[in-house]
């Protein structure tokens, strides 16, 4: 179980992008699952736009990451010396992320190499700018269906998908792309939460879990992430009094892609079972 009551406000992390994740999350994932210089992905896109090309910041070698939002993961990659690619469907988010990366960092650590950091406007369901099996870690944080709208019906924005079965189908496409771009034996982490509609619990997390297992991933971890200072409708209800429990946690699923020639039968209980 992970719980970060203070969120984390070092570097340029200010937490004012709705639904952003605490920098402790990508930081812990990066430290646990990658080595310096490796490539992290915060979910790529359809094709590199002129906009994206103009905003690509080239520095030393590679790493990649998806659904970049305000760039929390990118900032952590900069601090930890991991190459990274951040993709978001919304150009405004990519602008915010580039802005958050605009700080100088020169640690005393002699081994530190400033990493190459790339961003572009794109769709996590179609990562055709990212080569097959080129990524060391995917750390992704999609919208939780339509709980928080990130744009006004922008084409491809998953936060405009209200129907949960449809959302799970789209996440299945995201999962397939993750599977394609990830190197064998490497990890893909996704933070996802549930919601409540008509005063009843609506399970999103198990459907997203199944989407990733269906794409062939092996479940390595199911980390419960406690929520603090929630501002979304997951907390509020229009009524005089609450007659239900607030949803105070999310799931951070960590999946692994099987290694080349690895016999996966011993992991069958952690794989697609239906
Ligand atoms: C929960 S936010 C990510 C927040 C981020 N972790 C942070 O710390 O700022 C989800 C992001 O997914 C983006 N998004 C929605 N649909 C997408 C898609 N099809 N491809 C890529 N990004 C998408 C939204 O624009 C939004 O910025």
mmCIF file of N, CA and C in Angstrom, residues 208-254:
data_model
loop_
_atom_site.group_PDB
_atom_site.id
_atom_site.type_symbol
_atom_site.label_atom_id
_atom_site.label_comp_id
_atom_site.label_asym_id
_atom_site.label_seq_id
_atom_site.Cartn_x
_atom_site.Cartn_y
_atom_site.Cartn_z
ATOM 1 N N UNK A 208 -10.111 -2.624 -16.411
ATOM 2 C CA UNK A 208 -8.825 -2.222 -16.995
ATOM 3 C C UNK A 208 -7.787 -3.323 -16.763
ATOM 4 N N UNK A 209 -7.832 -3.923 -15.579
ATOM 5 C CA UNK A 209 -6.945 -5.055 -15.288
ATOM 6 C C UNK A 209 -7.132 -6.154 -16.344
ATOM 7 N N UNK A 210 -8.389 -6.477 -16.623
ATOM 8 C CA UNK A 210 -8.666 -7.531 -17.604
ATOM 9 C C UNK A 210 -8.202 -7.128 -18.999
ATOM 10 N N UNK A 211 -8.318 -5.846 -19.326
ATOM 11 C CA UNK A 211 -7.855 -5.384 -20.647
ATOM 12 C C UNK A 211 -6.365 -5.660 -20.813
ATOM 13 N N UNK A 212 -5.595 -5.414 -19.757
ATOM 14 C CA UNK A 212 -4.146 -5.621 -19.856
ATOM 15 C C UNK A 212 -3.791 -7.111 -19.843
ATOM 16 N N UNK A 213 -4.530 -7.890 -19.064
ATOM 17 C CA UNK A 213 -4.255 -9.332 -19.064
ATOM 18 C C UNK A 213 -4.618 -9.928 -20.428
ATOM 19 N N UNK A 214 -5.700 -9.413 -20.994
ATOM 20 C CA UNK A 214 -6.134 -9.897 -22.312
ATOM 21 C C UNK A 214 -5.076 -9.607 -23.375
ATOM 22 N N UNK A 215 -4.365 -8.497 -23.195
ATOM 23 C CA UNK A 215 -3.311 -8.148 -24.159
ATOM 24 C C UNK A 215 -2.074 -9.020 -23.979
ATOM 25 N N UNK A 216 -2.073 -9.878 -22.926
ATOM 26 C CA UNK A 216 -0.967 -10.820 -22.754
ATOM 27 C C UNK A 216 -0.019 -10.495 -21.613
ATOM 28 N N UNK A 217 -0.314 -9.430 -20.842
ATOM 29 C CA UNK A 217 0.565 -9.084 -19.728
ATOM 30 C C UNK A 217 0.402 -10.054 -18.554
ATOM 31 N N UNK A 218 1.456 -10.109 -17.735
ATOM 32 C CA UNK A 218 1.437 -10.892 -16.488
ATOM 33 C C UNK A 218 1.346 -9.882 -15.351
ATOM 34 N N UNK A 219 0.428 -10.112 -14.407
ATOM 35 C CA UNK A 219 0.275 -9.169 -13.294
ATOM 36 C C UNK A 219 1.379 -9.415 -12.267
ATOM 37 N N UNK A 220 2.176 -8.369 -12.040
ATOM 38 C CA UNK A 220 3.299 -8.496 -11.091
ATOM 39 C C UNK A 220 2.898 -7.957 -9.717
ATOM 40 N N UNK A 221 2.233 -6.781 -9.702
ATOM 41 C CA UNK A 221 1.835 -6.159 -8.437
ATOM 42 C C UNK A 221 0.470 -5.500 -8.573
ATOM 43 N N UNK A 222 -0.276 -5.477 -7.472
ATOM 44 C CA UNK A 222 -1.493 -4.665 -7.382
ATOM 45 C C UNK A 222 -1.301 -3.802 -6.132
ATOM 46 N N UNK A 223 -0.813 -2.583 -6.350
ATOM 47 C CA UNK A 223 -0.493 -1.693 -5.226
ATOM 48 C C UNK A 223 -1.693 -0.791 -4.967
ATOM 49 N N UNK A 224 -2.164 -0.789 -3.739
ATOM 50 C CA UNK A 224 -3.272 0.102 -3.385
ATOM 51 C C UNK A 224 -2.679 1.462 -3.059
ATOM 52 N N UNK A 225 -3.191 2.488 -3.746
ATOM 53 C CA UNK A 225 -2.692 3.851 -3.528
ATOM 54 C C UNK A 225 -3.780 4.623 -2.797
ATOM 55 N N UNK A 226 -3.472 5.047 -1.582
ATOM 56 C CA UNK A 226 -4.463 5.812 -0.826
ATOM 57 C C UNK A 226 -4.580 7.216 -1.398
ATOM 58 N N UNK A 227 -5.791 7.757 -1.370
ATOM 59 C CA UNK A 227 -6.010 9.103 -1.896
ATOM 60 C C UNK A 227 -6.144 10.111 -0.772
ATOM 61 N N UNK A 228 -5.576 11.281 -1.007
ATOM 62 C CA UNK A 228 -5.632 12.373 -0.044
ATOM 63 C C UNK A 228 -6.192 13.600 -0.737
ATOM 64 N N UNK A 229 -6.925 14.409 -0.036
ATOM 65 C CA UNK A 229 -7.433 15.696 -0.546
ATOM 66 C C UNK A 229 -8.096 15.544 -1.911
ATOM 67 N N UNK A 230 -9.036 14.604 -2.008
ATOM 68 C CA UNK A 230 -9.708 14.368 -3.288
ATOM 69 C C UNK A 230 -10.618 15.541 -3.643
ATOM 70 N N UNK A 231 -10.609 15.899 -4.947
ATOM 71 C CA UNK A 231 -11.441 17.024 -5.349
ATOM 72 C C UNK A 231 -12.511 16.630 -6.365
ATOM 73 N N UNK A 232 -12.515 15.379 -6.775
ATOM 74 C CA UNK A 232 -13.422 15.001 -7.857
ATOM 75 C C UNK A 232 -14.780 14.556 -7.316
ATOM 76 N N UNK A 233 -15.644 14.181 -8.243
ATOM 77 C CA UNK A 233 -16.974 13.716 -7.860
ATOM 78 C C UNK A 233 -16.916 12.364 -7.160
ATOM 79 N N UNK A 234 -15.725 11.782 -7.113
ATOM 80 C CA UNK A 234 -15.613 10.534 -6.369
ATOM 81 C C UNK A 234 -15.799 10.832 -4.884
ATOM 82 N N UNK A 235 -15.688 12.104 -4.538
ATOM 83 C CA UNK A 235 -15.781 12.481 -3.135
ATOM 84 C C UNK A 235 -17.136 13.103 -2.823
ATOM 85 N N UNK A 236 -17.685 13.837 -3.796
ATOM 86 C CA UNK A 236 -18.876 14.630 -3.502
ATOM 87 C C UNK A 236 -20.151 13.963 -3.984
ATOM 88 N N UNK A 237 -21.229 14.365 -3.418
ATOM 89 C CA UNK A 237 -22.520 13.901 -3.895
ATOM 90 C C UNK A 237 -23.537 15.001 -3.670
ATOM 91 N N UNK A 238 -24.493 15.122 -4.590
ATOM 92 C CA UNK A 238 -25.492 16.162 -4.406
ATOM 93 C C UNK A 238 -26.617 15.616 -3.545
ATOM 94 N N UNK A 239 -26.594 15.952 -2.324
ATOM 95 C CA UNK A 239 -27.621 15.456 -1.417
ATOM 96 C C UNK A 239 -27.351 16.003 -0.044
ATOM 97 N N UNK A 240 -28.305 15.829 0.837
ATOM 98 C CA UNK A 240 -28.141 16.433 2.168
ATOM 99 C C UNK A 240 -27.142 15.659 3.012
ATOM 100 N N UNK A 241 -27.155 14.323 2.863
ATOM 101 C CA UNK A 241 -26.160 13.582 3.641
ATOM 102 C C UNK A 241 -25.651 12.365 2.873
ATOM 103 N N UNK A 242 -24.439 11.962 3.277
ATOM 104 C CA UNK A 242 -23.838 10.805 2.637
ATOM 105 C C UNK A 242 -24.478 9.532 3.176
ATOM 106 N N UNK A 243 -24.814 8.612 2.318
ATOM 107 C CA UNK A 243 -25.285 7.316 2.781
ATOM 108 C C UNK A 243 -24.451 6.213 2.135
ATOM 109 N N UNK A 244 -23.186 6.553 1.857
ATOM 110 C CA UNK A 244 -22.302 5.555 1.247
ATOM 111 C C UNK A 244 -20.877 5.904 1.657
ATOM 112 N N UNK A 245 -19.950 4.989 1.416
ATOM 113 C CA UNK A 245 -18.551 5.225 1.753
ATOM 114 C C UNK A 245 -17.853 5.935 0.603
ATOM 115 N N UNK A 246 -16.942 6.847 0.938
ATOM 116 C CA UNK A 246 -16.155 7.510 -0.099
ATOM 117 C C UNK A 246 -15.146 6.514 -0.668
ATOM 118 N N UNK A 247 -14.798 6.696 -1.923
ATOM 119 C CA UNK A 247 -13.773 5.842 -2.521
ATOM 120 C C UNK A 247 -12.429 6.519 -2.243
ATOM 121 N N UNK A 248 -11.612 5.902 -1.428
ATOM 122 C CA UNK A 248 -10.381 6.556 -0.984
ATOM 123 C C UNK A 248 -9.113 5.894 -1.485
ATOM 124 N N UNK A 249 -9.216 5.064 -2.514
ATOM 125 C CA UNK A 249 -8.010 4.400 -3.013
ATOM 126 C C UNK A 249 -8.076 4.206 -4.523
ATOM 127 N N UNK A 250 -6.907 4.000 -5.098
ATOM 128 C CA UNK A 250 -6.789 3.644 -6.520
ATOM 129 C C UNK A 250 -5.919 2.395 -6.604
ATOM 130 N N UNK A 251 -5.882 1.793 -7.780
ATOM 131 C CA UNK A 251 -5.006 0.630 -7.981
ATOM 132 C C UNK A 251 -3.846 1.026 -8.889
ATOM 133 N N UNK A 252 -2.659 0.684 -8.453
ATOM 134 C CA UNK A 252 -1.484 0.842 -9.314
ATOM 135 C C UNK A 252 -1.086 -0.570 -9.727
ATOM 136 N N UNK A 253 -1.498 -0.950 -10.925
ATOM 137 C CA UNK A 253 -1.164 -2.285 -11.417
ATOM 138 C C UNK A 253 0.210 -2.236 -12.079
ATOM 139 N N UNK A 254 1.036 -3.189 -11.739
ATOM 140 C CA UNK A 254 2.332 -3.297 -12.420
ATOM 141 C C UNK A 254 2.329 -4.625 -13.174
#
